[in-house]
């Protein structure tokens, strides 16, 4: 790679995000580290997204419009065009904080044996107001088991920077996945490379109506979980039977608990908890499992008291 090419390629897939895409692009342009390119792949937007992006046209920004093919395909399209030796991502409704790229480039330059780094992130609402939930970067090193099963590590896409070689080694995002495609990618990278964790907060992750849990289809969530579990069982035989069964049980508990938080989805939550026990019976001894059971018991008491 010659010296005229950027150090970092920032990939932004977007679809009908005219309300947020401008702020997302500006948060990249405002970085203290300026040796980057931005690749925006518009996945068939039908609103004013394209017009907002055109306001930012410069030599740093490449804009590609394509028919709607899904965010994984959009990211893969951008990966094929990326010229940077490091790859970063930003969802078009999220924001970088100003030091994000600079801190991560410094880490990657100093740690050539690491294939990827992620950071902590704040959560904000649609208007940018702070929310109590945060994502904390903790585990680092060879952390396949921590990443693959969502427990205890959830790596959020905008916090990631990875070497180009990492994607060349594992391939692109799975275009058959509508959920968990980012975790699936980190899972594959974590089998071949060390992962770095930076506790600094570098991103603002926006929560709004369109991406909140309660607006999702519970049947599609269950199908996505089973697709991901099948991939693990098919592709990760080398990590061992016990690691997979124990990890899959924890994954079921994690999402079972999340679905139990939505009253209309309680049956799906029970289903995942039952699957957890079948996958690894000793999961009933974990604190997470019993925490969910206590929540269920309290809910029953409240319902009975009302009857």
Coordinates of N, CA and C in Angstrom, one line a residue, residues 60-260:
X60 N -12.4 13.4 0.7 CA -12.3 12.4 1.7 C -13.5 11.4 1.7
X61 N -14.5 11.8 0.9 CA -15.8 11.0 1.0 C -16.1 10.4 -0.4
X62 N -16.4 9.1 -0.3 CA -16.9 8.4 -1.5 C -18.3 7.9 -1.2
X63 N -19.2 8.2 -2.2 CA -20.6 7.9 -2.0 C -21.0 6.9 -3.1
X64 N -21.6 5.8 -2.6 CA -22.1 4.7 -3.5 C -23.5 4.5 -3.3
X65 N -24.3 4.6 -4.3 CA -25.8 4.2 -4.2 C -26.0 2.9 -4.8
X66 N -26.7 2.0 -4.2 CA -27.1 0.7 -4.7 C -28.5 0.4 -4.4
X67 N -29.1 -0.6 -5.1 CA -30.4 -1.1 -4.8 C -30.4 -1.7 -3.4
X68 N -31.5 -1.8 -2.7 CA -31.5 -2.3 -1.4 C -31.1 -3.8 -1.3
X69 N -30.0 -4.1 -0.6 CA -29.5 -5.4 -0.6 C -29.2 -5.8 0.9
X70 N -29.4 -5.0 1.8 CA -29.1 -5.3 3.2 C -27.8 -4.7 3.7
X71 N -27.7 -4.5 5.0 CA -26.5 -3.8 5.5 C -25.2 -4.6 5.4
X72 N -25.3 -6.0 5.5 CA -24.1 -6.8 5.4 C -23.5 -6.6 4.0
X73 N -24.4 -6.7 3.0 CA -23.9 -6.5 1.6 C -23.3 -5.1 1.4
X74 N -23.9 -4.1 2.0 CA -23.4 -2.7 1.9 C -22.0 -2.6 2.5
X75 N -21.9 -3.2 3.7 CA -20.5 -3.2 4.3 C -19.5 -4.0 3.5
X76 N -19.9 -5.1 3.0 CA -19.0 -5.9 2.1 C -18.6 -5.1 0.9
X77 N -19.5 -4.4 0.3 CA -19.2 -3.5 -0.9 C -18.2 -2.5 -0.5
X78 N -18.4 -1.9 0.6 CA -17.4 -0.9 1.1 C -16.0 -1.5 1.4
X79 N -16.0 -2.7 2.0 CA -14.8 -3.4 2.3 C -14.0 -3.6 1.1
X80 N -14.7 -4.0 0.0 CA -14.0 -4.2 -1.3 C -13.4 -3.0 -1.9
X81 N -13.9 -1.8 -1.5 CA -13.4 -0.5 -2.0 C -12.4 0.1 -1.1
X82 N -12.3 -0.3 0.1 CA -11.5 0.4 1.1 C -10.0 0.3 0.8
X83 N -9.3 1.4 1.0 CA -7.9 1.5 0.7 C -7.1 1.6 2.0
X84 N -7.7 1.8 3.1 CA -6.9 2.0 4.4 C -6.3 0.7 4.9
X85 N -5.3 0.8 5.7 CA -4.7 -0.4 6.3 C -5.5 -0.8 7.5
X86 N -6.3 0.2 8.1 CA -7.2 -0.1 9.2 C -8.6 0.2 8.7
X87 N -9.5 -0.6 9.2 CA -10.9 -0.4 8.8 C -11.8 -0.1 10.1
X88 N -12.6 1.0 10.0 CA -13.5 1.3 11.1 C -14.9 1.4 10.5
X89 N -15.9 1.3 11.4 CA -17.3 1.3 11.0 C -18.0 2.4 11.8
X90 N -19.1 2.9 11.1 CA -20.0 3.8 11.8 C -21.4 3.6 11.3
X91 N -22.4 3.2 12.1 CA -23.7 3.2 11.7 C -24.2 4.6 11.5
X92 N -25.1 4.8 10.5 CA -25.4 6.2 10.1 C -26.3 7.0 11.1
X93 N -26.7 6.3 12.2 CA -27.4 7.1 13.3 C -26.5 7.2 14.5
X94 N -25.3 6.8 14.5 CA -24.4 6.9 15.6 C -23.3 8.0 15.4
X95 N -22.5 8.2 16.4 CA -21.5 9.3 16.3 C -20.2 8.9 16.9
X96 N -19.1 9.4 16.3 CA -17.8 9.2 16.9 C -17.5 10.4 17.8
X97 N -16.8 10.2 18.9 CA -16.2 11.3 19.7 C -14.9 11.7 19.0
X98 N -14.4 12.9 19.2 CA -13.3 13.4 18.4 C -12.0 12.7 18.4
X99 N -11.7 12.0 19.5 CA -10.4 11.3 19.6 C -10.4 9.9 19.1
X100 N -11.5 9.4 18.7 CA -11.7 8.0 18.4 C -10.7 7.4 17.5
X101 N -10.6 7.9 16.3 CA -9.7 7.3 15.3 C -8.2 7.4 15.8
X102 N -7.8 8.6 16.3 CA -6.5 8.8 16.7 C -6.0 7.8 17.8
X103 N -6.8 7.6 18.8 CA -6.4 6.7 19.8 C -6.3 5.3 19.3
X104 N -7.2 4.9 18.5 CA -7.2 3.5 18.0 C -6.0 3.2 17.0
X105 N -5.7 4.2 16.1 CA -4.6 4.1 15.3 C -3.3 4.0 16.1
X106 N -3.2 4.8 17.1 CA -2.0 4.7 18.0 C -1.9 3.3 18.6
X107 N -3.0 2.8 19.1 CA -2.9 1.4 19.7 C -2.5 0.4 18.6
X108 N -3.1 0.4 17.5 CA -2.8 -0.6 16.5 C -1.4 -0.5 16.0
X109 N -0.9 0.7 15.8 CA 0.5 0.9 15.4 C 1.5 0.3 16.4
X110 N 1.1 0.4 17.7 CA 2.0 0.0 18.8 C 1.8 -1.5 19.1
X111 N 0.8 -2.1 18.6 CA 0.5 -3.5 18.9 C 0.2 -4.3 17.7
X112 N 1.3 -4.6 16.9 CA 1.1 -5.3 15.6 C 0.6 -6.7 15.7
X113 N 0.6 -7.3 16.9 CA 0.1 -8.6 17.1 C -1.4 -8.7 17.4
X114 N -2.1 -7.5 17.5 CA -3.5 -7.5 17.7 C -4.2 -7.2 16.3
X115 N -5.3 -7.9 16.1 CA -6.0 -7.8 14.8 C -7.1 -6.8 14.9
X116 N -7.5 -6.4 16.1 CA -8.7 -5.6 16.2 C -8.7 -5.0 17.6
X117 N -9.3 -3.8 17.7 CA -9.6 -3.2 19.0 C -11.0 -2.6 19.0
X118 N -11.6 -2.7 20.2 CA -12.9 -2.1 20.5 C -12.8 -1.2 21.7
X119 N -13.8 -0.4 21.9 CA -13.8 0.6 23.0 C -15.1 0.6 23.8
X120 N -15.2 1.4 24.8 CA -16.4 1.6 25.5 C -17.3 2.6 24.7
X121 N -18.6 2.6 25.0 CA -19.5 3.5 24.2 C -20.6 4.0 25.1
X122 N -21.0 5.3 25.0 CA -22.2 5.8 25.6 C -23.4 5.5 24.8
X123 N -24.6 5.5 25.4 CA -25.9 5.5 24.7 C -26.6 6.8 24.9
X124 N -27.2 7.2 23.8 CA -28.0 8.5 23.8 C -29.4 8.2 23.1
X125 N -30.3 9.1 23.4 CA -31.6 9.0 22.8 C -31.6 9.6 21.4
X126 N -32.8 9.7 20.8 CA -32.9 10.2 19.4 C -32.4 11.7 19.3
X127 N -32.5 12.4 20.4 CA -32.1 13.8 20.4 C -30.7 14.1 21.0
X128 N -30.0 13.0 21.3 CA -28.6 13.1 21.8 C -28.5 13.2 23.3
X129 N -29.6 13.0 24.0 CA -29.6 13.1 25.4 C -29.0 11.8 26.0
X130 N -28.2 11.9 27.0 CA -27.6 10.7 27.6 C -28.6 9.7 28.2
X131 N -28.3 8.4 28.0 CA -29.1 7.4 28.6 C -28.2 6.6 29.6
X132 N -28.8 6.0 30.6 CA -28.0 5.3 31.7 C -27.2 4.2 31.2
X133 N -27.7 3.5 30.2 CA -27.0 2.3 29.7 C -25.7 2.6 29.0
X134 N -24.6 1.9 29.3 CA -23.3 2.1 28.6 C -22.8 0.7 28.2
X135 N -21.9 0.7 27.2 CA -21.1 -0.5 26.9 C -19.7 -0.3 27.3
X136 N -19.2 -1.3 28.1 CA -17.8 -1.1 28.6 C -16.9 -2.2 28.0
X137 N -15.8 -1.7 27.5 CA -14.8 -2.6 26.9 C -13.9 -3.2 28.1
X138 N -13.9 -4.5 28.2 CA -13.2 -5.1 29.3 C -12.2 -6.1 28.9
X139 N -12.7 -7.2 28.3 CA -11.9 -8.4 28.0 C -11.0 -8.1 26.8
X140 N -9.8 -8.6 26.8 CA -8.9 -8.4 25.7 C -8.0 -9.7 25.6
X141 N -7.3 -9.8 24.5 CA -6.4 -10.9 24.2 C -7.1 -12.0 23.3
X142 N -6.9 -13.2 23.7 CA -7.6 -14.3 23.0 C -8.9 -14.5 23.6
X143 N -10.0 -13.9 23.2 CA -11.3 -13.8 23.9 C -12.4 -14.4 23.1
X144 N -12.2 -15.4 22.3 CA -13.3 -16.0 21.5 C -14.5 -16.3 22.4
X145 N -14.3 -17.0 23.5 CA -15.5 -17.4 24.3 C -16.2 -16.2 24.8
X146 N -15.5 -15.1 25.2 CA -16.2 -13.9 25.7 C -17.0 -13.2 24.6
X147 N -16.5 -13.3 23.4 CA -17.2 -12.5 22.3 C -18.3 -13.3 21.7
X148 N -18.1 -14.6 21.4 CA -19.0 -15.4 20.6 C -20.3 -15.6 21.2
X149 N -20.4 -15.5 22.5 CA -21.7 -15.8 23.2 C -22.3 -14.6 23.9
X150 N -21.8 -13.4 23.5 CA -22.4 -12.2 24.1 C -22.1 -12.0 25.5
X151 N -21.5 -12.9 26.2 CA -21.4 -12.8 27.7 C -19.9 -13.2 28.0
X152 N -19.2 -12.3 28.7 CA -19.7 -11.0 29.2 C -19.4 -9.8 28.2
X153 N -19.0 -10.0 27.0 CA -18.6 -8.9 26.1 C -19.6 -8.7 25.0
X154 N -20.1 -7.5 24.9 CA -20.8 -7.1 23.7 C -20.0 -6.0 23.0
X155 N -19.5 -6.3 21.8 CA -18.7 -5.4 21.0 C -19.7 -4.6 20.1
X156 N -19.8 -3.3 20.2 CA -20.6 -2.6 19.4 C -19.8 -2.1 18.1
X157 N -20.5 -2.2 17.0 CA -19.8 -2.0 15.7 C -19.1 -0.7 15.6
X158 N -19.6 0.4 16.0 CA -18.9 1.7 15.8 C -17.6 1.8 16.6
X159 N -17.5 1.0 17.6 CA -16.3 1.1 18.5 C -15.1 0.4 17.9
X160 N -15.3 -0.4 16.8 CA -14.3 -1.3 16.3 C -13.3 -0.6 15.3
X161 N -12.1 -1.0 15.4 CA -11.1 -0.8 14.3 C -10.3 -2.0 14.2
X162 N -10.2 -2.5 12.9 CA -9.5 -3.8 12.6 C -8.5 -3.6 11.5
X163 N -7.5 -4.5 11.5 CA -6.6 -4.5 10.3 C -7.3 -5.0 9.1
X164 N -6.9 -4.5 8.0 CA -7.4 -5.0 6.7 C -7.1 -6.5 6.6
X165 N -5.9 -7.0 7.1 CA -5.6 -8.4 7.1 C -6.6 -9.3 7.8
X166 N -7.2 -8.7 8.8 CA -8.2 -9.5 9.6 C -9.4 -9.9 8.7
X167 N -9.9 -9.0 7.9 CA -11.0 -9.3 7.0 C -10.5 -10.2 5.9
X168 N -9.3 -10.0 5.4 CA -8.8 -10.9 4.4 C -8.7 -12.3 4.9
X169 N -8.4 -12.5 6.2 CA -8.3 -13.8 6.7 C -9.6 -14.5 7.0
X170 N -10.7 -13.8 7.3 CA -11.9 -14.4 7.7 C -13.0 -14.2 6.7
X171 N -12.9 -13.3 5.7 CA -13.9 -13.1 4.8 C -14.8 -12.0 5.2
X172 N -15.9 -11.7 4.4 CA -16.8 -10.6 4.7 C -17.9 -10.9 5.7
X173 N -18.8 -10.0 5.8 CA -20.0 -10.2 6.7 C -20.9 -11.2 6.0
X174 N -21.5 -12.0 6.8 CA -22.5 -13.0 6.3 C -23.7 -12.3 5.8
X175 N -23.9 -12.3 4.5 CA -25.1 -11.6 3.9 C -26.4 -12.3 4.1
X176 N -26.4 -13.5 4.7 CA -27.6 -14.1 5.0 C -28.2 -13.7 6.4
X177 N -27.4 -13.0 7.1 CA -27.8 -12.6 8.5 C -28.3 -11.2 8.5
X178 N -29.5 -11.1 9.2 CA -30.1 -9.8 9.4 C -29.9 -9.3 10.8
X179 N -29.4 -10.2 11.7 CA -29.0 -9.8 13.0 C -27.8 -10.5 13.4
X180 N -27.0 -10.0 14.3 CA -25.8 -10.6 14.9 C -24.7 -10.7 13.8
X181 N -24.8 -10.1 12.7 CA -23.7 -10.3 11.7 C -22.4 -9.6 12.1
X182 N -22.5 -8.6 13.0 CA -21.3 -8.0 13.5 C -20.6 -8.9 14.5
X183 N -21.4 -9.4 15.4 CA -20.9 -10.4 16.4 C -20.3 -11.6 15.7
X184 N -21.0 -12.1 14.7 CA -20.4 -13.2 13.9 C -19.1 -12.9 13.3
X185 N -18.9 -11.6 12.9 CA -17.6 -11.2 12.3 C -16.5 -11.2 13.4
X186 N -16.9 -10.6 14.6 CA -15.9 -10.5 15.7 C -15.5 -11.9 16.2
X187 N -16.5 -12.8 16.2 CA -16.3 -14.2 16.6 C -15.2 -14.8 15.6
X188 N -15.3 -14.7 14.4 CA -14.4 -15.2 13.4 C -13.0 -14.6 13.5
X189 N -13.0 -13.3 13.7 CA -11.7 -12.6 13.9 C -11.0 -13.1 15.2
X190 N -11.8 -13.3 16.2 CA -11.2 -13.6 17.5 C -10.6 -15.0 17.6
X191 N -10.9 -15.8 16.6 CA -10.3 -17.2 16.5 C -8.9 -17.1 15.9
X192 N -8.6 -16.0 15.2 CA -7.3 -15.9 14.5 C -6.4 -14.8 15.0
X193 N -7.0 -13.8 15.7 CA -6.2 -12.7 16.2 C -6.5 -12.3 17.6
X194 N -5.6 -11.7 18.3 CA -5.8 -11.1 19.6 C -6.7 -9.9 19.4
X195 N -7.6 -9.6 20.4 CA -8.5 -8.5 20.4 C -8.1 -7.5 21.5
X196 N -8.0 -6.2 21.2 CA -7.6 -5.2 22.2 C -8.9 -4.6 22.7
X197 N -8.9 -4.2 24.0 CA -10.0 -3.5 24.6 C -9.5 -2.1 25.2
X198 N -10.1 -1.0 24.7 CA -9.8 0.3 25.2 C -11.0 0.8 26.0
X199 N -10.8 1.1 27.3 CA -11.9 1.4 28.2 C -12.4 2.8 28.0
X200 N -11.6 3.6 27.2 CA -12.1 5.0 26.9 C -13.4 4.9 26.1
X201 N -14.3 5.9 26.3 CA -15.5 6.0 25.6 C -15.3 6.8 24.3
X202 N -15.5 6.2 23.2 CA -15.2 6.9 21.9 C -16.4 7.1 21.0
X203 N -17.6 6.6 21.4 CA -18.8 6.6 20.5 C -20.0 7.0 21.3
X204 N -21.0 7.5 20.5 CA -22.3 7.7 21.1 C -23.3 6.8 20.2
X205 N -23.9 5.9 20.9 CA -24.8 4.9 20.2 C -26.2 5.4 20.4
X206 N -26.9 5.7 19.3 CA -28.2 6.3 19.4 C -29.3 5.2 19.5
X207 N -30.2 5.4 20.4 CA -31.4 4.5 20.6 C -32.6 5.3 20.2
X208 N -33.4 4.8 19.2 CA -34.6 5.5 18.8 C -35.6 4.4 18.4
X209 N -36.8 4.8 18.0 CA -37.9 3.9 17.8 C -37.6 2.8 16.8
X210 N -36.9 3.2 15.7 CA -36.6 2.2 14.7 C -35.7 1.1 15.1
X211 N -34.8 1.3 16.0 CA -33.8 0.3 16.4 C -34.0 -0.2 17.8
X212 N -35.1 0.1 18.4 CA -35.4 -0.4 19.8 C -35.9 -1.8 19.7
X213 N -35.7 -2.6 20.8 CA -36.0 -4.0 20.8 C -37.5 -4.2 20.6
X214 N -38.3 -3.4 21.2 CA -39.8 -3.6 21.2 C -40.4 -3.4 19.8
X215 N -39.6 -2.8 18.8 CA -40.2 -2.7 17.5 C -39.8 -3.9 16.6
X216 N -39.0 -4.8 17.1 CA -38.6 -5.9 16.3 C -39.6 -7.1 16.3
X217 N -39.4 -8.0 15.4 CA -40.3 -9.2 15.2 C -39.7 -10.3 16.1
X218 N -40.3 -10.7 17.1 CA -39.7 -11.8 18.0 C -39.4 -13.1 17.3
X219 N -40.3 -13.4 16.3 CA -40.0 -14.6 15.5 C -38.7 -14.5 14.7
X220 N -38.5 -13.4 14.2 CA -37.2 -13.2 13.4 C -36.0 -13.2 14.3
X221 N -36.2 -12.7 15.6 CA -35.1 -12.7 16.5 C -34.7 -14.2 16.8
X222 N -35.8 -15.0 17.1 CA -35.5 -16.4 17.4 C -34.8 -17.1 16.3
X223 N -35.3 -16.8 15.0 CA -34.7 -17.4 13.9 C -33.3 -17.0 13.7
X224 N -33.0 -15.8 14.0 CA -31.6 -15.3 13.9 C -30.7 -15.9 14.9
X225 N -31.2 -16.1 16.1 CA -30.4 -16.8 17.1 C -30.1 -18.2 16.7
X226 N -31.1 -18.9 16.2 CA -30.8 -20.3 15.8 C -29.9 -20.4 14.6
X227 N -29.9 -19.4 13.7 CA -29.0 -19.4 12.6 C -27.6 -19.2 13.1
X228 N -27.4 -18.3 14.0 CA -26.1 -18.0 14.6 C -25.6 -19.2 15.4
X229 N -26.4 -19.9 16.2 CA -26.0 -21.0 16.9 C -25.6 -22.2 15.9
X230 N -26.3 -22.3 14.9 CA -26.0 -23.4 13.9 C -24.6 -23.1 13.3
X231 N -24.3 -21.8 13.0 CA -23.0 -21.4 12.5 C -21.9 -21.8 13.5
X232 N -22.1 -21.5 14.7 CA -21.1 -21.8 15.7 C -20.8 -23.4 15.8
X233 N -21.9 -24.1 15.8 CA -21.8 -25.6 15.8 C -21.1 -26.1 14.6
X234 N -21.3 -25.5 13.4 CA -20.8 -25.9 12.2 C -19.3 -25.5 12.0
X235 N -19.0 -24.2 12.4 CA -17.7 -23.6 12.1 C -16.7 -23.7 13.2
X236 N -17.1 -23.9 14.4 CA -16.2 -23.8 15.6 C -16.1 -25.2 16.3
X237 N -16.1 -26.2 15.6 CA -15.9 -27.6 16.1 C -14.5 -27.6 16.9
X238 N -13.6 -26.9 16.4 CA -12.2 -26.9 16.9 C -12.1 -26.4 18.3
X239 N -13.1 -25.6 18.8 CA -13.0 -25.0 20.1 C -13.5 -25.9 21.2
X240 N -14.1 -27.0 20.8 CA -14.5 -28.1 21.8 C -15.9 -28.1 22.1
X241 N -16.5 -29.2 22.3 CA -17.9 -29.4 22.6 C -18.4 -28.7 23.8
X242 N -17.6 -28.8 24.9 CA -18.1 -28.2 26.2 C -18.1 -26.7 26.0
X243 N -17.1 -26.1 25.4 CA -17.1 -24.6 25.3 C -18.3 -24.2 24.5
X244 N -18.6 -24.9 23.4 CA -19.7 -24.5 22.6 C -21.1 -24.6 23.4
X245 N -21.3 -25.8 24.0 CA -22.5 -26.0 24.7 C -22.7 -25.0 25.8
X246 N -21.7 -24.8 26.6 CA -21.8 -23.9 27.7 C -22.0 -22.5 27.2
X247 N -21.3 -22.1 26.2 CA -21.5 -20.7 25.6 C -22.8 -20.5 25.0
X248 N -23.3 -21.5 24.3 CA -24.7 -21.4 23.6 C -25.7 -21.3 24.7
X249 N -25.6 -22.0 25.8 CA -26.5 -21.9 26.9 C -26.5 -20.5 27.5
X250 N -25.4 -19.9 27.7 CA -25.3 -18.5 28.2 C -25.9 -17.5 27.2
X251 N -25.7 -17.8 25.9 CA -26.4 -17.0 24.9 C -27.9 -17.0 25.0
X252 N -28.4 -18.2 25.1 CA -29.9 -18.4 25.3 C -30.4 -17.7 26.5
X253 N -29.6 -17.8 27.6 CA -30.0 -17.1 28.8 C -30.0 -15.5 28.6
X254 N -29.0 -15.1 28.0 CA -28.8 -13.6 27.7 C -30.1 -13.1 26.9
X255 N -30.4 -13.8 25.8 CA -31.5 -13.3 25.0 C -32.9 -13.7 25.6
X256 N -32.9 -14.8 26.4 CA -34.1 -15.1 27.1 C -34.5 -14.0 28.1
X257 N -33.5 -13.5 28.8 CA -33.7 -12.5 29.7 C -34.2 -11.2 29.0
X258 N -33.5 -10.9 27.9 CA -33.9 -9.7 27.1 C -35.4 -9.8 26.7
X259 N -35.8 -10.9 26.2 CA -37.1 -11.1 25.7 C -38.1 -11.1 26.8
X260 N -37.7 -11.6 28.0 CA -38.6 -11.6 29.1 C -39.0 -10.2 29.6

